[in-house]
mmCIF file of C-alpha atoms in Angstrom:
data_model
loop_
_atom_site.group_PDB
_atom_site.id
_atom_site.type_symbol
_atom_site.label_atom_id
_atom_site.label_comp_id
_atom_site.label_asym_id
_atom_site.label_seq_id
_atom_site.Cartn_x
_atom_site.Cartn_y
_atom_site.Cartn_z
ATOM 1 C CA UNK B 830 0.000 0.000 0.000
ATOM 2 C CA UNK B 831 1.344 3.401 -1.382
ATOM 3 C CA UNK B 832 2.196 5.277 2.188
ATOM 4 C CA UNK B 833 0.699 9.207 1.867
ATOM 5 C CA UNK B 834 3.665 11.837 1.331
ATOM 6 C CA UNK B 835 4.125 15.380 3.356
ATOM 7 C CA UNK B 836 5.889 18.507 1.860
ATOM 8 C CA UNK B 837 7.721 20.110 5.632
ATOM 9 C CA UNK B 838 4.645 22.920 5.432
ATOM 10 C CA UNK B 839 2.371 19.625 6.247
ATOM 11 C CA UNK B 840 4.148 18.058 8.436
ATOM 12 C CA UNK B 841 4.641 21.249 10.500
ATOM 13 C CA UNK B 842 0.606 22.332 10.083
ATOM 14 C CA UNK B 843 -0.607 22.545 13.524
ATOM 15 C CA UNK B 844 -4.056 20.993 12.516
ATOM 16 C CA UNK B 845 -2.279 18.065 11.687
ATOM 17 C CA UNK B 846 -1.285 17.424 15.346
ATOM 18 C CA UNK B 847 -4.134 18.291 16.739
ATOM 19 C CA UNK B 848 -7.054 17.665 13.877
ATOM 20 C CA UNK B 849 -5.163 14.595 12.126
ATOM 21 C CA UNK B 850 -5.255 13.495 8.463
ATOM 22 C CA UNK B 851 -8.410 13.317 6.119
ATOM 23 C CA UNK B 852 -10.922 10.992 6.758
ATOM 24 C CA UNK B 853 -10.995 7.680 5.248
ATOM 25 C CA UNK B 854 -13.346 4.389 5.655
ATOM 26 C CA UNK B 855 -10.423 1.924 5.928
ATOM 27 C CA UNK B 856 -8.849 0.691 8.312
ATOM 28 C CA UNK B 857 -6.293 2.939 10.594
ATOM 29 C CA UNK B 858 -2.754 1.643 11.365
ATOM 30 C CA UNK B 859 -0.876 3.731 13.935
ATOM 31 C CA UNK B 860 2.616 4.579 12.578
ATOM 32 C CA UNK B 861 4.899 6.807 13.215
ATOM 33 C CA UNK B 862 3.721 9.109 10.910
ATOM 34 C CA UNK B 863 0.431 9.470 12.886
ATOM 35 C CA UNK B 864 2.085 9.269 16.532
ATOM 36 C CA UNK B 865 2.793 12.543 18.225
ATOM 37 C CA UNK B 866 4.905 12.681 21.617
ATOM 38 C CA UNK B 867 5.692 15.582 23.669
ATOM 39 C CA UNK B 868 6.572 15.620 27.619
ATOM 40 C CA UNK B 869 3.438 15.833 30.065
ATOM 41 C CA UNK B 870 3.553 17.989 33.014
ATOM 42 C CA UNK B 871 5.348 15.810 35.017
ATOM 43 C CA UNK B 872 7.873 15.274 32.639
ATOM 44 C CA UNK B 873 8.620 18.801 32.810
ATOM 45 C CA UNK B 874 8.818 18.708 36.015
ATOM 46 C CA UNK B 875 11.108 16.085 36.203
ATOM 47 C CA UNK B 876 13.078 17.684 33.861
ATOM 48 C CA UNK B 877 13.664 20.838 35.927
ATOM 49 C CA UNK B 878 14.555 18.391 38.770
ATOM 50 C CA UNK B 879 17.313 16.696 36.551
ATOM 51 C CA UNK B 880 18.774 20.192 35.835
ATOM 52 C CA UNK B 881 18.853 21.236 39.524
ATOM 53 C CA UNK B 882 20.525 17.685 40.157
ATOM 54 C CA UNK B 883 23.159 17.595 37.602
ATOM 55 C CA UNK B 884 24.210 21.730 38.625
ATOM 56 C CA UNK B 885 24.625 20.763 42.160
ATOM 57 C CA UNK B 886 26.622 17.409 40.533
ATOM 58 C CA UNK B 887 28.891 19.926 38.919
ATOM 59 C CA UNK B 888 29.085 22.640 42.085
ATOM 60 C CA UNK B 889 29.910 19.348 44.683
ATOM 61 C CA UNK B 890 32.252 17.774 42.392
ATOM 62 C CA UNK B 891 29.695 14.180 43.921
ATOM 63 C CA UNK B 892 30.127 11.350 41.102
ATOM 64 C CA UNK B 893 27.147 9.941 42.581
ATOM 65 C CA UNK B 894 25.134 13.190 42.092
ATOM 66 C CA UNK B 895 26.028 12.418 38.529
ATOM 67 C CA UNK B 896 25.298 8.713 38.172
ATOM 68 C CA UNK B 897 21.665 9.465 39.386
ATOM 69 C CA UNK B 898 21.249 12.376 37.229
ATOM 70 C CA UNK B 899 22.132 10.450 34.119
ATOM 71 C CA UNK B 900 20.599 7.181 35.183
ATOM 72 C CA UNK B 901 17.059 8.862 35.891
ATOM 73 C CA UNK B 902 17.749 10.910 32.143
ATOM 74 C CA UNK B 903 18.153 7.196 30.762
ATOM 75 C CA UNK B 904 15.071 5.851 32.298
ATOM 76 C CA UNK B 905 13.140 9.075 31.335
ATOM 77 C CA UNK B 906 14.628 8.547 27.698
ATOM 78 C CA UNK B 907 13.230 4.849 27.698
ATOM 79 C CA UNK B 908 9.719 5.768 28.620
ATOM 80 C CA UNK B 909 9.444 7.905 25.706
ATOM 81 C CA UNK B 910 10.126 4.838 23.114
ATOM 82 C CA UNK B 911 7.871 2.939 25.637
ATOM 83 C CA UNK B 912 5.175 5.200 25.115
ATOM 84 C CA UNK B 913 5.481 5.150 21.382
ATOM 85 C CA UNK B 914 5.613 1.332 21.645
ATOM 86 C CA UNK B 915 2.367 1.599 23.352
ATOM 87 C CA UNK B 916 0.440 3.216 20.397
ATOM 88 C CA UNK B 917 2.174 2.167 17.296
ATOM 89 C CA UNK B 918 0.703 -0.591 15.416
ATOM 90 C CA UNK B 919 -2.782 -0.716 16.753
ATOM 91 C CA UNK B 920 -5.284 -0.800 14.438
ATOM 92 C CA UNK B 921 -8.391 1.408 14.104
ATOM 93 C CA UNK B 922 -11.630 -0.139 12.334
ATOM 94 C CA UNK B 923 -15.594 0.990 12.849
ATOM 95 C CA UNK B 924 -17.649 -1.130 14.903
ATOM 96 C CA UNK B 925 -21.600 -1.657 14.569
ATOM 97 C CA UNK B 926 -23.958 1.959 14.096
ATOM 98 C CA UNK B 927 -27.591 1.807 14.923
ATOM 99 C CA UNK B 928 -30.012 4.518 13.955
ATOM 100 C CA UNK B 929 -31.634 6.669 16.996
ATOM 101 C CA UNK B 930 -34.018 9.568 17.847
ATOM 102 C CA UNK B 931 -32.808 13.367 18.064
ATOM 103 C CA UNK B 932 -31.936 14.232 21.766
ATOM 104 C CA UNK B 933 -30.929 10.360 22.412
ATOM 105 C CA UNK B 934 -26.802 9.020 23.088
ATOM 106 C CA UNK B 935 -25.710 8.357 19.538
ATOM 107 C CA UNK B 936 -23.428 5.114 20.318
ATOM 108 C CA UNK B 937 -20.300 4.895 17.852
ATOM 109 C CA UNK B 938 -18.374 1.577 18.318
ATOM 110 C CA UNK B 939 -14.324 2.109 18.100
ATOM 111 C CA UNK B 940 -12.906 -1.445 17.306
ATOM 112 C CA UNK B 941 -9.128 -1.509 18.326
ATOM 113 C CA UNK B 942 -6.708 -4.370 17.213
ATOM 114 C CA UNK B 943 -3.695 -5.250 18.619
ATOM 115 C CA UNK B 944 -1.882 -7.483 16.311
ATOM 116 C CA UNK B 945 1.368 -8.206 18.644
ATOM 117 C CA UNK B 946 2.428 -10.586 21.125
ATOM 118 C CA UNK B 947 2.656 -7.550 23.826
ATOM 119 C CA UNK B 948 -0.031 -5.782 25.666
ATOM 120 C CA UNK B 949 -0.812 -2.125 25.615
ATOM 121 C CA UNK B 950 -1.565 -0.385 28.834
ATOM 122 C CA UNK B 951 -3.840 2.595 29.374
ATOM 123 C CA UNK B 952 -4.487 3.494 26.377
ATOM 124 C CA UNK B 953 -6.942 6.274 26.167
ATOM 125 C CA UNK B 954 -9.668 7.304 23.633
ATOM 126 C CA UNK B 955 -11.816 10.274 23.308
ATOM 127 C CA UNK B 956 -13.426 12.756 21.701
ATOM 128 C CA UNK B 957 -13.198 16.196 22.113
ATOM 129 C CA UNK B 958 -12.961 17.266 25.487
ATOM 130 C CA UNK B 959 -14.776 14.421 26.820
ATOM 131 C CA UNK B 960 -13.803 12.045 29.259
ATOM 132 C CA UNK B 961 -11.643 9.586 28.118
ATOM 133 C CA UNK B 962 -12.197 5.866 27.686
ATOM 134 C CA UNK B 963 -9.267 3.788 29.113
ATOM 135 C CA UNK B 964 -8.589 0.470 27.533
ATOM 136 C CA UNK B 965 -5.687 -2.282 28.279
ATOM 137 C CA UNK B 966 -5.469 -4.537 25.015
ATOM 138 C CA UNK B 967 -4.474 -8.415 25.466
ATOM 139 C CA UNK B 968 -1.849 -9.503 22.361
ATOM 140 C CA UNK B 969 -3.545 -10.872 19.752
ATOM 141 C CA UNK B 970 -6.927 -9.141 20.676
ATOM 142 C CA UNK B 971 -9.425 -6.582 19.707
ATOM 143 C CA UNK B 972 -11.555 -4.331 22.319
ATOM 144 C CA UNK B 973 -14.428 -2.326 21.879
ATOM 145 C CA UNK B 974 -14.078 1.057 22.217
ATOM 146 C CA UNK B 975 -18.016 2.832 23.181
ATOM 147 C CA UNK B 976 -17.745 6.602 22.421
ATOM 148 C CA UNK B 977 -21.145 8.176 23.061
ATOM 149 C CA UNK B 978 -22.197 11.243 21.427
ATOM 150 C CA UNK B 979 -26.001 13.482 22.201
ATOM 151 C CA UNK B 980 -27.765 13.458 18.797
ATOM 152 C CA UNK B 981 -28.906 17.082 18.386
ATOM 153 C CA UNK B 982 -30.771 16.899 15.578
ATOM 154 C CA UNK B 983 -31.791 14.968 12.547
ATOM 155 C CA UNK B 984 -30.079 13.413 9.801
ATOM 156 C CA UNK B 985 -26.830 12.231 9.309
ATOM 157 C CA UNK B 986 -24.146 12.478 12.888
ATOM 158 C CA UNK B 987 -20.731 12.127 11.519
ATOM 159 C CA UNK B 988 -17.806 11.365 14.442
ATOM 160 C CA UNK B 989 -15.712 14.044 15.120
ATOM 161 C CA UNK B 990 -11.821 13.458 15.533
ATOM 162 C CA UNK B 991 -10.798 10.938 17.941
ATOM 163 C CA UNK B 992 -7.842 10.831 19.826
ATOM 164 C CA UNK B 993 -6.320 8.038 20.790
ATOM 165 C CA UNK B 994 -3.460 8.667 23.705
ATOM 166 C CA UNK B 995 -1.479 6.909 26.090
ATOM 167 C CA UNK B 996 0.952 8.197 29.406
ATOM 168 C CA UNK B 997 2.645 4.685 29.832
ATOM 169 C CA UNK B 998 4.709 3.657 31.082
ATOM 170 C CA UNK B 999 5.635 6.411 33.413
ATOM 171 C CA UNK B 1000 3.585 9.113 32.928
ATOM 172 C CA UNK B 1001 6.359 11.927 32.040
ATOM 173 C CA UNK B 1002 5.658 11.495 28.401
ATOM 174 C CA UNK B 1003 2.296 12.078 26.618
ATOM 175 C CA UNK B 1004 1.953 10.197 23.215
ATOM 176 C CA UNK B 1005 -1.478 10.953 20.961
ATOM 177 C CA UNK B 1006 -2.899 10.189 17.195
ATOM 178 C CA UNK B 1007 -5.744 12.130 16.021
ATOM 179 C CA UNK B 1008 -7.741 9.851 13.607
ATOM 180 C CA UNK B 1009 -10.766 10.155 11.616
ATOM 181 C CA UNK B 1010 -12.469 7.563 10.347
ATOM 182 C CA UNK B 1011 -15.570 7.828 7.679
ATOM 183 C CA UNK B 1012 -18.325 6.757 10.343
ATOM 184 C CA UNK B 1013 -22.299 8.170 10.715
ATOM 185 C CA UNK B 1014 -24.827 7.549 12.525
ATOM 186 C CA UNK B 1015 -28.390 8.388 10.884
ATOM 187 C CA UNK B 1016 -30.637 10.392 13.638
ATOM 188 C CA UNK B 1017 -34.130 10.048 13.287
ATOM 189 C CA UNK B 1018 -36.575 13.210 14.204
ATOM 190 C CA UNK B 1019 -37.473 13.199 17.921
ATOM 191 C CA UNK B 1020 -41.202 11.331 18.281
ATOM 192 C CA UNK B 1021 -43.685 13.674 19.555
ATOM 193 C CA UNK B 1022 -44.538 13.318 23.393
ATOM 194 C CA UNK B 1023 -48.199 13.855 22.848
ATOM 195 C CA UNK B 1024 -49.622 10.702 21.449
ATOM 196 C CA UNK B 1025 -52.651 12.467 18.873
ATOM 197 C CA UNK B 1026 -55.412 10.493 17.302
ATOM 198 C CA UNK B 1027 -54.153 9.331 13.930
ATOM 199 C CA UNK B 1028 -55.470 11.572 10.870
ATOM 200 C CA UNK B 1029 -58.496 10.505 8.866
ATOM 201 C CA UNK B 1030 -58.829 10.651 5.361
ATOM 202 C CA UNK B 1031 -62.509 10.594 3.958
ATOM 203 C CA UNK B 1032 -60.646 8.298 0.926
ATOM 204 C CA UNK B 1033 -59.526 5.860 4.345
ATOM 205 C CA UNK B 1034 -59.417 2.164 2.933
ATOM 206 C CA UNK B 1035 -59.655 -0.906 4.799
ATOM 207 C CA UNK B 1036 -58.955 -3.832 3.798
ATOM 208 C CA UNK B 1037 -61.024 -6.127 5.619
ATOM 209 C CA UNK B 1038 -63.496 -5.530 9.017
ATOM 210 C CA UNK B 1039 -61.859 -6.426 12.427
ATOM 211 C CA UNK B 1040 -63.059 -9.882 13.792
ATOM 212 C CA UNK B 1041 -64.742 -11.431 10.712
ATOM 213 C CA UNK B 1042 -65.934 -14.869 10.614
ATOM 214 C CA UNK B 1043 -62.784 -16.037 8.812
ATOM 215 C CA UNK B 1044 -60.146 -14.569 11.834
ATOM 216 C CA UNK B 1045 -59.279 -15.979 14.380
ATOM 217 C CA UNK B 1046 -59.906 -14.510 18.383
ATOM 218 C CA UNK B 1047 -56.179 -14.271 19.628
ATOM 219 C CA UNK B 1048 -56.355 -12.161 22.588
ATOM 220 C CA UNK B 1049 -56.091 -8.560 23.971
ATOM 221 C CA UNK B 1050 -53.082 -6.161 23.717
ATOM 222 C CA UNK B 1051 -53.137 -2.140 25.553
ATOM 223 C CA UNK B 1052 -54.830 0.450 23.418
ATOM 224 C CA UNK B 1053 -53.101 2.994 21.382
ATOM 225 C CA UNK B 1054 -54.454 6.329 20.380
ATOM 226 C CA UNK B 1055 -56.414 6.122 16.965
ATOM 227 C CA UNK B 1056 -57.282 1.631 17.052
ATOM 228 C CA UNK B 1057 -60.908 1.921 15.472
ATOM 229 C CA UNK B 1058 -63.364 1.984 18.183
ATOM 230 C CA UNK B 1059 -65.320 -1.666 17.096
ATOM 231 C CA UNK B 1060 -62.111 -3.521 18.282
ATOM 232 C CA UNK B 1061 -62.099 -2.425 21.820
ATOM 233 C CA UNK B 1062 -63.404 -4.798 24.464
ATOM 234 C CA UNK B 1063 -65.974 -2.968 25.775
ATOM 235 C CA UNK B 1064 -66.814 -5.014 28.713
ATOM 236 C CA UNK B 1065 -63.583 -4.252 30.557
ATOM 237 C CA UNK B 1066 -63.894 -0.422 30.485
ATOM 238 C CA UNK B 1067 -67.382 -1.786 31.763
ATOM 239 C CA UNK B 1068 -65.425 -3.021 34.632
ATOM 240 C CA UNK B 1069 -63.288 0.099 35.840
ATOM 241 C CA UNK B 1070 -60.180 -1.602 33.458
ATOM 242 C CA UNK B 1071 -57.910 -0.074 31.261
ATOM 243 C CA UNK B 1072 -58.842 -0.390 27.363
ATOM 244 C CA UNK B 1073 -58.088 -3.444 25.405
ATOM 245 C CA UNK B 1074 -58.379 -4.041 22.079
ATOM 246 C CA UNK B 1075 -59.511 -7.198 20.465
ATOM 247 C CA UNK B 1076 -56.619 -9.058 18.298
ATOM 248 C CA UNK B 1077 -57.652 -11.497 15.499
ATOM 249 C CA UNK B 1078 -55.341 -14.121 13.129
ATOM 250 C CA UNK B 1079 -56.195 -11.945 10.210
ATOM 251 C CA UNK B 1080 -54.527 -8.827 11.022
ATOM 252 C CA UNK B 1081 -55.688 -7.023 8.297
ATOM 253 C CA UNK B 1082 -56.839 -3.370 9.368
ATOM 254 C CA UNK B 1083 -57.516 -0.112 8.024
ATOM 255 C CA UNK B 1084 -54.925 1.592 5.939
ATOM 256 C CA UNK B 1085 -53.639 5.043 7.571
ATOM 257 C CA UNK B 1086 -52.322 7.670 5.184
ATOM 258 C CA UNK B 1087 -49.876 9.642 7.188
ATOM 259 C CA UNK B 1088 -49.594 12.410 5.394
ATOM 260 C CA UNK B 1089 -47.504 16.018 5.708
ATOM 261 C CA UNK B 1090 -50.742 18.025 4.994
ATOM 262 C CA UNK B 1091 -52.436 16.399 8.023
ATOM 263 C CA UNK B 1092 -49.691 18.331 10.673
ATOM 264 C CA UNK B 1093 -50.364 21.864 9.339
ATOM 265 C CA UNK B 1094 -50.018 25.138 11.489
ATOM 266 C CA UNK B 1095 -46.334 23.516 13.232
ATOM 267 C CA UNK B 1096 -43.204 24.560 12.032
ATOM 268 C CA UNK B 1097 -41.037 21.751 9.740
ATOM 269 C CA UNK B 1098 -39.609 20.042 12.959
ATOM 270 C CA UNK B 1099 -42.640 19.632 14.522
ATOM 271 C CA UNK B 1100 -44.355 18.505 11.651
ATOM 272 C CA UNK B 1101 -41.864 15.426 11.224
ATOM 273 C CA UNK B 1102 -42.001 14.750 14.808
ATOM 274 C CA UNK B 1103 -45.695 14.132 14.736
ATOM 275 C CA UNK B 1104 -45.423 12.024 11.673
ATOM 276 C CA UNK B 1105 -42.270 10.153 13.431
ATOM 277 C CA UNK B 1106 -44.701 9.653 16.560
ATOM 278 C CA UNK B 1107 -47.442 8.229 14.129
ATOM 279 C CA UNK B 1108 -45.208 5.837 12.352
ATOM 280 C CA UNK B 1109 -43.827 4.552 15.757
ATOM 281 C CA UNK B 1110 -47.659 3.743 16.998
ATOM 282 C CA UNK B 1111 -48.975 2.683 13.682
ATOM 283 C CA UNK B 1112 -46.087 0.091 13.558
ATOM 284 C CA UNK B 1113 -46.889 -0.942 16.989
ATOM 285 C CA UNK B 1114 -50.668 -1.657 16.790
ATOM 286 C CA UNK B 1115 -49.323 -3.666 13.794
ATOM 287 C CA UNK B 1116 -51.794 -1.404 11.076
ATOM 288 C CA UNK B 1117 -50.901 -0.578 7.996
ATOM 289 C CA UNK B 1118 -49.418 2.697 7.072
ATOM 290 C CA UNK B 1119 -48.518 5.236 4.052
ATOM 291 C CA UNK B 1120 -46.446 8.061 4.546
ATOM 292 C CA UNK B 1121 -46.458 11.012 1.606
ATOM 293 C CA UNK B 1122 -44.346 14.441 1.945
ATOM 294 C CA UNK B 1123 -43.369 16.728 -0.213
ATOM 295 C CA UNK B 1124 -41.955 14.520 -3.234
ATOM 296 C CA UNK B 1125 -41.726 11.598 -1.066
ATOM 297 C CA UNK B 1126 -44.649 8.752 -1.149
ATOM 298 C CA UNK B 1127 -44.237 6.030 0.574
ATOM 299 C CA UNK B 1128 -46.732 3.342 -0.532
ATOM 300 C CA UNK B 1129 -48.681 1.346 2.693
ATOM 301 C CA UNK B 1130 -47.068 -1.421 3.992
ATOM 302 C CA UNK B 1131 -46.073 -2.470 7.608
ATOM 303 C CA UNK B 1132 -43.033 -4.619 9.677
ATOM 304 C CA UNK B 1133 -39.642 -3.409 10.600
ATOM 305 C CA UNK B 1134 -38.189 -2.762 7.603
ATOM 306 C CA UNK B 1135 -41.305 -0.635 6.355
ATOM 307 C CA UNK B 1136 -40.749 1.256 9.249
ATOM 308 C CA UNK B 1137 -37.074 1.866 9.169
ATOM 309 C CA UNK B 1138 -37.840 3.216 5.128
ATOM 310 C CA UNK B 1139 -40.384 5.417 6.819
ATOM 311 C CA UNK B 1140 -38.408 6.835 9.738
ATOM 312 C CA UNK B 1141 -35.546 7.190 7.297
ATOM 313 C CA UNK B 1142 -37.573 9.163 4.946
ATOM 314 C CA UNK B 1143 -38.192 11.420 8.057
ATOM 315 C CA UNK B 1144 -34.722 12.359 8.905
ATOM 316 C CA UNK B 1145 -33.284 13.022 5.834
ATOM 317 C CA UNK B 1146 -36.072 15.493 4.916
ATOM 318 C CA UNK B 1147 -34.655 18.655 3.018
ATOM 319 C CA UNK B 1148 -31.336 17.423 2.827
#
């Protein structure tokens, strides 16, 4: 694999260190090219310390004074190869992405391979200024690394550089690689909290009456706002009970058109969060369901994968 070249300008570029190298959807390999080291605040400190140490070596003449200084320089000097060891040659993949609702924890899987015989130690992940993640990695073994992220709002949720960092072995010696992979996480529009009767059309088809002679009686399930009144078991509302609604083999029931002109007066978001909150309890009483918007028509259908199309539809929206 042709490795990526640098004129001095880009190596130098402070968003490099800091901001990393383009996006890609392969896999990441930490190299040295992507590792950055510089001494953490105790490493500063201990460098002061070794100053003070080897002056007063000099001013007392002490050989000892001396042998420490340089012995403690050596073992500083060792940490910061240690440290590199630490990071380089770990491997950076994407893990699993699942779809979720505007204001929820978007959950982006970091997948980190560790294709030596030797361990790595605290090794940190993060985003941002967030708190970090800290991982120890087995030889020959991959962890999982779960960075959550708040959804704001709709549509796609791309990750945002993560930095993957390390103090080990000592501490005195911070090594980091910003990465960024190609990885998104579609956000669907935020339900509405108020649970409104579904919209009738006067054009409303259904496709066969609830409890015919050819279904079969299969029990009772919690009623949702907008089940058609002849389905629910009168008898225990009779008795003080909740409402139930009546569940035959045949499952066919009437076709809803959830449509965009049925939310007017509500601004755009609030429009798609009603029709998000209508497609969630449609596909829950198990009915059938359209969905048109503006140059989108869904045709009726129902199941999980009708769903997702629908909810999809939804979030990307005017993009």
């Amino acid at each position: 694999m042709k490795m990526a070249t640098f004129t001095l300008r880009e190596r130098l570029s402070p968003h490099r260190f800091f901001r990393g190298e383009k996006a890609t959807d392969a896999p990441i390999t930490l190299r040295h090219r992507r590792i950055f080291i510089v001494p953490s605040r105790s490493g500063f400190g201990l460098a002061l310390l070794l100053v003070i140490q080897w002056l007063a070596a000099i001013n007392y003449g002490s050989n000892l004074a001396f042998i420490l200084t340089f012995l403690l320089a050596a073992a500083a000097i060792s940490s910061m190869l240690y440290s590199y060891r630490n990071l380089s040659g770990l491997i950076v993949t994407r893990g699993n992405a699942s779809p979720v609702f505007a204001g929820d924890q978007a959950l982006f899987e970091l997948r980190l391979s560790n294709p030596d015989a030797l361990p790595r130690y605290g090794v940190d992940v993060r985003i941002g200024n967030a708190t970090p993640i800290r991982l120890d990695i087995p030889p020959k073994n991959t962890v999982l690394a779960p960075l959550r992220v708040r959804a704001e709002k709709r549509g796609w949720l791309e990750l945002e550089t993560v930095t993957i960092s390390t103090l080990f072995p000592l501490g005195i010696f911070y090594a980091w690689s910003p990465i960024n992979l190609k990885y998104r996480i579609l956000v669907y529009p935020r339900p509405s909290r108020e649970r409104l009767p579904f919209p009738r059309f006067s054009g409303a088809r259904v496709d066969a009456s609830a409890g015919s002679a050819s279904d079969d009686f299969q029990g009772f399930r919690a009623y949702h706002a907008g089940d058609p009144l002849k389905r629910i078991h009168w008898k225990s509302l009779a008795k003080g009970l909740d409402p139930l609604i009546k569940q035959y083999s045949g499952g066919e029931t009437e076709t809803l058109r959830l449509s965009w002109s049925a939310t007017e007066g509500t601004d755009t978001e609030a429009r798609l969060s009603r029709l998000c909150r209508w497609v969630l309890d449609a596909e829950q009483a198990r009915m059938r369901y359209s969905l048109d918007l503006p140059g989108i028509a869904i045709p009726a259908g129902h199941g999980a994968s009708h769903c997702r199309k629908c909810l999809e539809a939804l979030a990307l929206f005017g993009s």
